[in-house]
Short mmCIF file of C-alpha atoms in Angstrom, two decimals:
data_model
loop_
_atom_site.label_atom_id
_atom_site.label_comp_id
_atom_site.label_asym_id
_atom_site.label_seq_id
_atom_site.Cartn_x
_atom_site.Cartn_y
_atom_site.Cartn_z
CA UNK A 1 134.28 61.13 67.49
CA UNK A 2 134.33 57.01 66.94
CA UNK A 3 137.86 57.99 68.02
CA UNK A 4 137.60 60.19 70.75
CA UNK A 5 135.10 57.53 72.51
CA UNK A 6 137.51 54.86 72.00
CA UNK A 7 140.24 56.88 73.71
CA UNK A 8 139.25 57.85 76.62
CA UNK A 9 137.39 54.37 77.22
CA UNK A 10 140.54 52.63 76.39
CA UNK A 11 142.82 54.91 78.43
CA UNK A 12 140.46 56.30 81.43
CA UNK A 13 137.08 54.61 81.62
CA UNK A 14 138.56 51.17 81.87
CA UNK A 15 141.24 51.67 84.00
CA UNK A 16 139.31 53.40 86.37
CA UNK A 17 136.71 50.99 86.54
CA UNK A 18 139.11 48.10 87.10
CA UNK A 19 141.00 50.46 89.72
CA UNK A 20 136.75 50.64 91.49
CA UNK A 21 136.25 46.79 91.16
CA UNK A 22 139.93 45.97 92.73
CA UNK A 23 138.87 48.39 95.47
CA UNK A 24 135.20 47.02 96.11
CA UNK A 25 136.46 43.22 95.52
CA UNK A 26 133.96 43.05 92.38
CA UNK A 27 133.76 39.89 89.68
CA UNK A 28 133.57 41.29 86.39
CA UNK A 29 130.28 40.31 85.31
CA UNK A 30 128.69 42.84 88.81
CA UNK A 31 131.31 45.43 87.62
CA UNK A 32 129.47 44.84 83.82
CA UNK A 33 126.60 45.72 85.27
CA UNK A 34 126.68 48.05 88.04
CA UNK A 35 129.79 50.79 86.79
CA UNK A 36 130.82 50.13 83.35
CA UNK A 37 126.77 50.02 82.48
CA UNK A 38 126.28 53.19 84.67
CA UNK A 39 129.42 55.01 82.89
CA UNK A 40 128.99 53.60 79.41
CA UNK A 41 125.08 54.51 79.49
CA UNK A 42 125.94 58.37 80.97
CA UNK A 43 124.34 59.52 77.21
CA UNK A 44 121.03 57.88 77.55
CA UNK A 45 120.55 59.13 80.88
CA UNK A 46 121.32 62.61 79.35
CA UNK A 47 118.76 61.99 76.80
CA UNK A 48 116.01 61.06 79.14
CA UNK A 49 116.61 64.15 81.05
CA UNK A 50 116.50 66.25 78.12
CA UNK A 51 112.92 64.58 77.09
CA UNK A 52 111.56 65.31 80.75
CA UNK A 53 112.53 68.90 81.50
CA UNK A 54 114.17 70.02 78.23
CA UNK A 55 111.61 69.07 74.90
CA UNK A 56 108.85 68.14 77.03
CA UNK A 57 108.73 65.29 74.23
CA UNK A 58 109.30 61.20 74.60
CA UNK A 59 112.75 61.69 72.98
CA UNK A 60 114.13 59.51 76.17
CA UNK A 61 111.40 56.27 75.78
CA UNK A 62 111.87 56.41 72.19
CA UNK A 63 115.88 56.44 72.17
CA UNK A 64 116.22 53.61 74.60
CA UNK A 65 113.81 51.52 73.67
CA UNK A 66 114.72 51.99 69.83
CA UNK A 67 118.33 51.22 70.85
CA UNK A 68 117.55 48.26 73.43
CA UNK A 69 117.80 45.76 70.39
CA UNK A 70 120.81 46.83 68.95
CA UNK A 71 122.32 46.69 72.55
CA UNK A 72 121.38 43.00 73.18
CA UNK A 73 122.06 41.88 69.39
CA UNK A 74 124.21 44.35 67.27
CA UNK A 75 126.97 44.74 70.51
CA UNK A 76 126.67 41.29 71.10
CA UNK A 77 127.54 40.75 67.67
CA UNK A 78 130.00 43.23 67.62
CA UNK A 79 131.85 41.27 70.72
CA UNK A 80 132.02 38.22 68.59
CA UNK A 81 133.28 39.04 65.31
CA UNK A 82 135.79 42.00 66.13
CA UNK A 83 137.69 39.42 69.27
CA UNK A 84 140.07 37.01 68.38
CA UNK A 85 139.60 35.53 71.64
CA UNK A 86 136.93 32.99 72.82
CA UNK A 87 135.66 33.63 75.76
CA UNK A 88 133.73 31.35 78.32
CA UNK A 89 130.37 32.59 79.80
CA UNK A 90 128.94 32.06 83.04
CA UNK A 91 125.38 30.44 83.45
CA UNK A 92 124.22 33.05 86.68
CA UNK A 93 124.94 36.28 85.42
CA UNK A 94 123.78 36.29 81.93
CA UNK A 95 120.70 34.68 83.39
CA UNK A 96 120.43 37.26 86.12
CA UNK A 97 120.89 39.62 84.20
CA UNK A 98 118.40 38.73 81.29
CA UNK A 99 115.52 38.10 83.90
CA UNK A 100 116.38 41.49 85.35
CA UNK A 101 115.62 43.50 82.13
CA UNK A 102 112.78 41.40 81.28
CA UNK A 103 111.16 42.68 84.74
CA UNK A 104 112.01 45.95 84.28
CA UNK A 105 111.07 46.37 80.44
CA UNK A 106 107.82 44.98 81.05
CA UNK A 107 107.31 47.43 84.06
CA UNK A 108 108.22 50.22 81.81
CA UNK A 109 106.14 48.81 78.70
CA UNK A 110 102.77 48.38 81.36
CA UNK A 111 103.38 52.28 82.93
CA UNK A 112 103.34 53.92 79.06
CA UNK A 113 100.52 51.43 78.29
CA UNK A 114 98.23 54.49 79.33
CA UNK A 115 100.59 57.02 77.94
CA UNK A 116 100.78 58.79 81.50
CA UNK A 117 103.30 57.99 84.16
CA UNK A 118 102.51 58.97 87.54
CA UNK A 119 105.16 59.47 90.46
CA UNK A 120 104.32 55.83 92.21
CA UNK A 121 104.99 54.47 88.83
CA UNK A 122 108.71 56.21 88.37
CA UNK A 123 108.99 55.17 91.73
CA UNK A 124 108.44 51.59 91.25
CA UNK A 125 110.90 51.80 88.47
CA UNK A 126 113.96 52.62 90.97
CA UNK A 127 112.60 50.70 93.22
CA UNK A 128 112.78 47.75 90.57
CA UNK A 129 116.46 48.59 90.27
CA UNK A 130 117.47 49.14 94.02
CA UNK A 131 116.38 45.16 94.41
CA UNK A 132 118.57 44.49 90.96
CA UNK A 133 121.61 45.96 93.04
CA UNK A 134 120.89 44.26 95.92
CA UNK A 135 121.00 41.14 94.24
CA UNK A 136 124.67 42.10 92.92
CA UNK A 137 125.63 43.33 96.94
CA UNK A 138 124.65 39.75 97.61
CA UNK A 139 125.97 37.66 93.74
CA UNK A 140 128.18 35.27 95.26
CA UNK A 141 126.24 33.65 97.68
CA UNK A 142 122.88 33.50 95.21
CA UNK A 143 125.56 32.23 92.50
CA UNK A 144 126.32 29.21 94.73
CA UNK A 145 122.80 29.04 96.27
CA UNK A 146 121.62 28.41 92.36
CA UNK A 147 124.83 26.11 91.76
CA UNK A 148 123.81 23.52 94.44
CA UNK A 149 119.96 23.81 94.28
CA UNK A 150 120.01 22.96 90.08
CA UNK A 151 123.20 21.74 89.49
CA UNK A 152 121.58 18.27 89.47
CA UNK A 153 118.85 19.01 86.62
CA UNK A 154 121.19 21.74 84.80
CA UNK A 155 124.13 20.84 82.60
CA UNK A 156 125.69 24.30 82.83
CA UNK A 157 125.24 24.59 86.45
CA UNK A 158 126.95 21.31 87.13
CA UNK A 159 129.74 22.42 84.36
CA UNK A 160 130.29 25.55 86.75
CA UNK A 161 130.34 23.51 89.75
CA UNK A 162 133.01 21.40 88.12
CA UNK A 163 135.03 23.95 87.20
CA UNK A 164 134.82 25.77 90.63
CA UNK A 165 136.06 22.28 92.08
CA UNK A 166 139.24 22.16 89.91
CA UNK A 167 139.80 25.41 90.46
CA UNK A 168 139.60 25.22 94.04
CA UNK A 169 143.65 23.88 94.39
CA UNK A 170 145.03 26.81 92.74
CA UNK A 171 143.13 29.43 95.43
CA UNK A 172 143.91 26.98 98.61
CA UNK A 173 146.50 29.75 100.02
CA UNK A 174 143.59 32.85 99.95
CA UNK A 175 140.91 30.54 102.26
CA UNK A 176 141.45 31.85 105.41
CA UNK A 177 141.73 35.57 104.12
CA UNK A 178 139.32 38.68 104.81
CA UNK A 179 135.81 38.54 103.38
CA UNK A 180 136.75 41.44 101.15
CA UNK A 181 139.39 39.16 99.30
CA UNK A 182 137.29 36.07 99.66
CA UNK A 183 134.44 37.47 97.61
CA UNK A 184 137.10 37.41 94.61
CA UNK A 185 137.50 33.69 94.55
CA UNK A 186 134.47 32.86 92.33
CA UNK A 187 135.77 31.33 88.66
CA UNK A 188 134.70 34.82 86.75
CA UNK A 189 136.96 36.91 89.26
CA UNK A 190 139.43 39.10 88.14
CA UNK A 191 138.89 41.85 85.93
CA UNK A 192 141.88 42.40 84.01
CA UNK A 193 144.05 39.62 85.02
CA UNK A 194 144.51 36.43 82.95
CA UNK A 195 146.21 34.47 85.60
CA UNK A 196 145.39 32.93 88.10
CA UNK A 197 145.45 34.17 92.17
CA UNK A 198 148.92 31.80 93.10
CA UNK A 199 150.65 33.00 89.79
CA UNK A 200 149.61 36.56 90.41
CA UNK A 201 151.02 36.19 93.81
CA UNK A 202 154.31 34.95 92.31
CA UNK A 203 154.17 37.97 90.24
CA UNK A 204 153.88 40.20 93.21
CA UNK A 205 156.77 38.61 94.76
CA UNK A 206 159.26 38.27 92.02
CA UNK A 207 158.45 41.67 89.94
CA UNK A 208 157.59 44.48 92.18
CA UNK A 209 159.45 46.57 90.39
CA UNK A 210 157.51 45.62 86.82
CA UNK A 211 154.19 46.31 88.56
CA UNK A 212 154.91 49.57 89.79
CA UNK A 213 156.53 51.05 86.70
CA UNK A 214 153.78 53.93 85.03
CA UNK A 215 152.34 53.22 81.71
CA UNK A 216 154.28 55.11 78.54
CA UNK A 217 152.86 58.40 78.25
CA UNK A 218 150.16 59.04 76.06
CA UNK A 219 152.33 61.54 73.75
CA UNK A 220 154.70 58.65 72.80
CA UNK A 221 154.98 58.41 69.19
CA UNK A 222 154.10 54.78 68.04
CA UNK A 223 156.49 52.94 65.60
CA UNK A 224 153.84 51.65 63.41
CA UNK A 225 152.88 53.70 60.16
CA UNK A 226 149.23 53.00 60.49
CA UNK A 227 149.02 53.83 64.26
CA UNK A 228 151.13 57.20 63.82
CA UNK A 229 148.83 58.02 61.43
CA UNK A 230 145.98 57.49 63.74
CA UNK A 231 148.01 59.54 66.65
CA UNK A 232 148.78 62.09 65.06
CA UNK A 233 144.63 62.81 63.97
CA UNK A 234 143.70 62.17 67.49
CA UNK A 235 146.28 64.36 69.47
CA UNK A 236 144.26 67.36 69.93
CA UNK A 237 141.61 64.71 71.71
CA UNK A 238 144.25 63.05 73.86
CA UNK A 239 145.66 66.54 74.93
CA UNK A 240 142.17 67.89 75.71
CA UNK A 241 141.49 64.32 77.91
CA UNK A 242 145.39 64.40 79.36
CA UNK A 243 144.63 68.20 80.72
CA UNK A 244 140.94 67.46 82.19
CA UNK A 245 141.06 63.89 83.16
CA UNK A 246 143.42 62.12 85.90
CA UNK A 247 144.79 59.00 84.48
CA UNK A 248 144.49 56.45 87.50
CA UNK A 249 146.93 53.82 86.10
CA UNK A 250 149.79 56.12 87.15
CA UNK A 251 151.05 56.00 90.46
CA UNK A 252 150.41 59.92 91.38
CA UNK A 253 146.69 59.88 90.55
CA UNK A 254 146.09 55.92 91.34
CA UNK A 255 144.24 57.09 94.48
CA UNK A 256 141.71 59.22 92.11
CA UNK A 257 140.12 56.97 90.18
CA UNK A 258 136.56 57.72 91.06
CA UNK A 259 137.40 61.36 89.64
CA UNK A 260 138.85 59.39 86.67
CA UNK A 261 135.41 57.46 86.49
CA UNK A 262 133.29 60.66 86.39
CA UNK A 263 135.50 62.58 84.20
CA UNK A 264 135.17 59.37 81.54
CA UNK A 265 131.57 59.44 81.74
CA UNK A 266 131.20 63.01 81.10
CA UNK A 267 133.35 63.17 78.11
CA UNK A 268 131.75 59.95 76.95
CA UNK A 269 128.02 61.99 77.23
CA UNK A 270 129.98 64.57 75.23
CA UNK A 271 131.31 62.88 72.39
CA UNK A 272 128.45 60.93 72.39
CA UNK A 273 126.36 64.10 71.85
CA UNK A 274 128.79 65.03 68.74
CA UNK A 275 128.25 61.59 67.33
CA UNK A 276 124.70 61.39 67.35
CA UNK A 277 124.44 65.36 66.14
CA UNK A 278 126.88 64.41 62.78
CA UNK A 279 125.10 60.75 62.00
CA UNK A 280 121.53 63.13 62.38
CA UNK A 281 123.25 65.96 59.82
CA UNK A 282 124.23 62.90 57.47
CA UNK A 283 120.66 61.07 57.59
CA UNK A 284 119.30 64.97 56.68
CA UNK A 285 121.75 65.26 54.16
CA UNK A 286 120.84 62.18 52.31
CA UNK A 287 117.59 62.29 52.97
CA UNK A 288 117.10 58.96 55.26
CA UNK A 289 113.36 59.05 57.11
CA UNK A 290 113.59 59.96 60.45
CA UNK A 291 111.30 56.84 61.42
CA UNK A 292 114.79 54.33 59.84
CA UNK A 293 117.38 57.08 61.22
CA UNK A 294 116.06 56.08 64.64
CA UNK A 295 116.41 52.29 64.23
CA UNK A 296 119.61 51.78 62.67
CA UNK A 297 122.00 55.38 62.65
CA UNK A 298 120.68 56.77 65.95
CA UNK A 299 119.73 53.49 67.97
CA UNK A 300 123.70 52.31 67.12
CA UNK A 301 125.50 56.15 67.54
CA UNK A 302 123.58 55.93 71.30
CA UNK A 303 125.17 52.96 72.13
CA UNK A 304 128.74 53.84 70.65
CA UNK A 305 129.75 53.81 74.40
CA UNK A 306 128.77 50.32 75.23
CA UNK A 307 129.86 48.77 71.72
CA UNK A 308 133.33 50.03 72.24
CA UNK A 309 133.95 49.39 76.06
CA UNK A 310 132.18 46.09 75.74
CA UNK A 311 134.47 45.19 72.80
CA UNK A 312 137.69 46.21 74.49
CA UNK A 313 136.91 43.93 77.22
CA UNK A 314 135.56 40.81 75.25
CA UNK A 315 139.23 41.37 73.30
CA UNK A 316 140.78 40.54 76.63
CA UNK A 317 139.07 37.65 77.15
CA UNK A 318 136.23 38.78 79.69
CA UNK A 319 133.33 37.84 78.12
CA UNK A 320 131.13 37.38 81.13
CA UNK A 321 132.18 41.34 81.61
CA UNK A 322 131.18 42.33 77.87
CA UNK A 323 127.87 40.12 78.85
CA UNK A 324 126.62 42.04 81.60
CA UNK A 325 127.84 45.27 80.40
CA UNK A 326 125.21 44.81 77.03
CA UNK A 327 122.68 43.55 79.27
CA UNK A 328 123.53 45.33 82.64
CA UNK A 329 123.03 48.75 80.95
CA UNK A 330 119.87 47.81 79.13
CA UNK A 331 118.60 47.40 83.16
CA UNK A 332 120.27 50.92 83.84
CA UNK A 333 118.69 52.56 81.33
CA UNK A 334 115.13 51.61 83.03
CA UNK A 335 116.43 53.60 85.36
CA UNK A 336 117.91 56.50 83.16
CA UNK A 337 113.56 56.66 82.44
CA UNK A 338 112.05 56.26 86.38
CA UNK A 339 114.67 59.21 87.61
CA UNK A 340 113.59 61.95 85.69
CA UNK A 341 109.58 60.68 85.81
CA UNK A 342 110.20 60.84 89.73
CA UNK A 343 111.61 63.95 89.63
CA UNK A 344 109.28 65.74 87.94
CA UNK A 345 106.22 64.55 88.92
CA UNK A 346 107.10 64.22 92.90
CA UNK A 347 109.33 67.75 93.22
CA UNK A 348 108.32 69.76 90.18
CA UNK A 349 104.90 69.21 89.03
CA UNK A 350 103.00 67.45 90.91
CA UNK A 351 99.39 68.18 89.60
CA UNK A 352 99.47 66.21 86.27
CA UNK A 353 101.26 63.43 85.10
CA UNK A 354 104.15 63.22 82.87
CA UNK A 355 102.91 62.92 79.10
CA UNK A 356 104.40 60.10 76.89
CA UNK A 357 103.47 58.61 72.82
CA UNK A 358 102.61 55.08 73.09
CA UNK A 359 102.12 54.00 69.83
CA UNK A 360 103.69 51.06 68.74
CA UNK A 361 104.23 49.44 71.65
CA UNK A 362 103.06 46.08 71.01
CA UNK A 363 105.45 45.84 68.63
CA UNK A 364 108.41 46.77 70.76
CA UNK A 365 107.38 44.52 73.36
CA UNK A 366 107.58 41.60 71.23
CA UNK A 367 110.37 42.84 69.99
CA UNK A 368 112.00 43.57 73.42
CA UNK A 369 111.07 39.81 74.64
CA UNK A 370 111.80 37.79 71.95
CA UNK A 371 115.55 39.12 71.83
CA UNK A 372 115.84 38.74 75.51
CA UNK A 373 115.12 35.27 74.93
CA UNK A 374 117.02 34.22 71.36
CA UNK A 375 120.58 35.98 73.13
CA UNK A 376 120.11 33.39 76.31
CA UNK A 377 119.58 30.57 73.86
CA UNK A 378 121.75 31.49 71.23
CA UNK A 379 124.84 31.51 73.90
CA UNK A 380 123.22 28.23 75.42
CA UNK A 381 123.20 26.42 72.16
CA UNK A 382 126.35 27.62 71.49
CA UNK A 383 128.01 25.47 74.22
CA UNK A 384 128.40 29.24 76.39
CA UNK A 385 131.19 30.62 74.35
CA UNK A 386 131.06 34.41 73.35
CA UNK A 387 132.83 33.83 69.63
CA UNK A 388 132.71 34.33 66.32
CA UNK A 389 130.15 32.06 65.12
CA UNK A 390 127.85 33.88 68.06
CA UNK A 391 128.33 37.04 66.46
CA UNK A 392 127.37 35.95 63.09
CA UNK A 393 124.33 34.87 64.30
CA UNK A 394 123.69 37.94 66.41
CA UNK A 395 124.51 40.17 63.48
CA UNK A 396 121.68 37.59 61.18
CA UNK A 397 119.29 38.57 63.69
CA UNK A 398 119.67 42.18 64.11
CA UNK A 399 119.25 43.19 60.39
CA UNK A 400 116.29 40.87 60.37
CA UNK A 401 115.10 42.78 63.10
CA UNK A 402 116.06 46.04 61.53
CA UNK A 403 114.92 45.10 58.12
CA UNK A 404 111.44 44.11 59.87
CA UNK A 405 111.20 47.04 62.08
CA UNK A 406 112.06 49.50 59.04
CA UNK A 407 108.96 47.84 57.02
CA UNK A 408 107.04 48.28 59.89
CA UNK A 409 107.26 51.65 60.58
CA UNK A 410 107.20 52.92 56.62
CA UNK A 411 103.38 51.43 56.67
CA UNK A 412 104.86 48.28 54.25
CA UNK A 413 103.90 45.35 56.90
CA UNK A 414 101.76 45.58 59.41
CA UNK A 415 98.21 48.61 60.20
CA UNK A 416 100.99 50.86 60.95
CA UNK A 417 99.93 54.38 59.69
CA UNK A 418 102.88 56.59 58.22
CA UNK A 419 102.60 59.96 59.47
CA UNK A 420 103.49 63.19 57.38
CA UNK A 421 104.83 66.21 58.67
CA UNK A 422 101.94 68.89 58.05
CA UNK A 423 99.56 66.02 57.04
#
């Protein structure tokens, strides 16, 4: 399953979210956010659903709140150790994006304060996110807004506005373009492309014929002993994706790539689904407590999704994507919560209000807060490179977290009580 989620992000998700971005004229760190956060977080949304309508339990709250940590620390960490690359990171959109899903997880923590959620209140949450994607629709001008207004009292704002001056020369030829093209000229710009706009033009000039050329096929045997090995275990999974899935990098279905993008989601949700039901059958098996499971096993197989596409782009170099994609879909799955509470309490029951278990929420709002807060100053301190050293110190954190959390909840630190099954 770790294999059939790396597949089809590497092969279809990606692709078809660079294929969306190119199309819409999107920097990477919006496209983090907004599409690969929306795709890569297609199992949590699942989840809540299934805690709304399905279980009638708080299944969804518990699973993305339990997992919000590891999303912010152990992908983050993840990022860091498993790229050889270092990547540079943007000042805006990390903090954007960090003060986004601080609003909306305190929104969410003060509606289950009461352990009822009322239709005004799920409301409220999409309403929080609408605004969030308004801010993306208008990024560019709010990035340069910020630039000038703090540039003089912030060294990482007048860093970017040094770099966006030297960079300046080398996109002379695109100023008097369309608005569509213009939007592309921030520094962050350009998804999957490591060079710059006047040598991609070159490119597009002198090597139409490169460009245009289709991908080798997915059944190509590779040379390597290791990676036939690997091939040959996952063919059944590439056939099953190569007969139900367009693959937009070829030149036949490059005009289907928003079929690509749903397609990837919903085989993502259903791997996903396999994942979490095997790491549950292994915590049974060796008899791991459900309260731990749900912390470390369950919180990380959730998030599979996001660790994988997020490392596949931070291997490329786009850390400001990798960024936005851990936080970004932290912000979605806010949402993934207010869409079913709407739904039920506004179309299909609207006498009572939608039940919820709040215990133990002080703890995961401290917990929530204080992580949103060490990641921004870790990657300040850390002179805004997404590297190695950043993802030791992520990975530090998160089993401190983890060990603490796991205390907690057995009843060893803290007045928490441990509950027994028939007790």
């Amino acid at each position: 399953m770790f294999m059939a989620v790396s597949i089809v992000c590497d092969d279809y998700f990606l692709p078809s979210l660079e294929s969306i971005s190119e199309s819409l004229g999107l920097s990477q760190d919006v496209a983090g956010a907004t599409f690969m956060a929306a795709g890569s977080s297609a199992p949590e949304l699942v989840t809540a659903f299934l805690g709304v309508f399905v279980t009638k339990g708080d299944i969804g709250v518990s699973t993305i709140l339990g997992s919000a940590i590891y999303n912010l620390l152990g992908i983050c960490a993840a990022c860091g150790l498993l790229s050889s690359v270092v990547s540079r990171l943007s000042c805006w959109p990390l903090f954007r994006d960090c003060l986004a899903y601080a609003i909306s997880a305190a929104a969410v923590l003060a509606m289950i304060f009461d352990s009822r959620i009322y239709w005004y209140e799920g409301a409220s949450l999409l309403l929080i996110y609408a605004l969030y994607i308004l801010v993306l629709c208008f990024d560019i001008k709010i990035n340069q807004y910020i630039m000038k207004k703090f540039s003089p009292c912030c060294t990482c704002f007048a860093k970017a506005m040094e770099e966006n001056t030297e960079q300046q020369p080398l996109i002379g030829w695109k100023e008097e373009c369309e608005p569509l093209i213009c939007r592309q000229s921030r520094t962050d710009s350009g998804i999957f492309h490591d060079e710059s706009d006047y040598s991609q033009l070159s490119i597009s000039l002198h090597g139409l014929d490169e460009i245009s050329e289709d991908p080798p096929s997915v059944f190509t045997i590779p040379e390597a002993d290791l990676k036939r090995i690997f091939w040959v275990l996952s063919l059944p999974i590439i056939t099953l994706l190569y007969l139900t899935t367009p693959d937009c990098r070829r030149q036949f279905w490059k005009n289907w790539f928003m079929v690509t993008f749903f397609m990837s989601a919903v085989w993502i949700s259903a791997f996903t689904y396999v994942l979490v039901w095997m790491v549950t059958i292994v915590g049974d098996t060796l008899a791991i407590p459900e309260t731990v499971m749900g912390l470390t096993l369950l919180a990380a197989g959730t998030s599979i999704p996001d660790t994988v596409a997020s490392v596949l782009v931070a291997r490329k170099g786009k850390g400001d994507m990798a960024m936005s994609n851990i936080v970004g879909s932290n912000v979605f799955d806010m949402l993934c919560l207010g869409l079913p509470w709407f739904i039920k309490t506004t179309f299909i029951d609207t006498s009572a209000p939608v039940e919820v278990n709040s215990s133990g929420l002080t703890y995961t709002a401290i917990s929530l807060i204080c992580s949103i807060i060490f990641i921004f100053l870790a990657v300040h301190l850390n002179g805004w490179k997404l590297d190695k050293k950043l993802g030791a110190i992520c990975l530090v954190m998160y089993l401190a977290f983890a060990i603490l959390s796991i205390l907690y909840e057995l009843g060893i630190i803290g007045n928490n009580p441990v509950k027994v099954c028939g007790g």
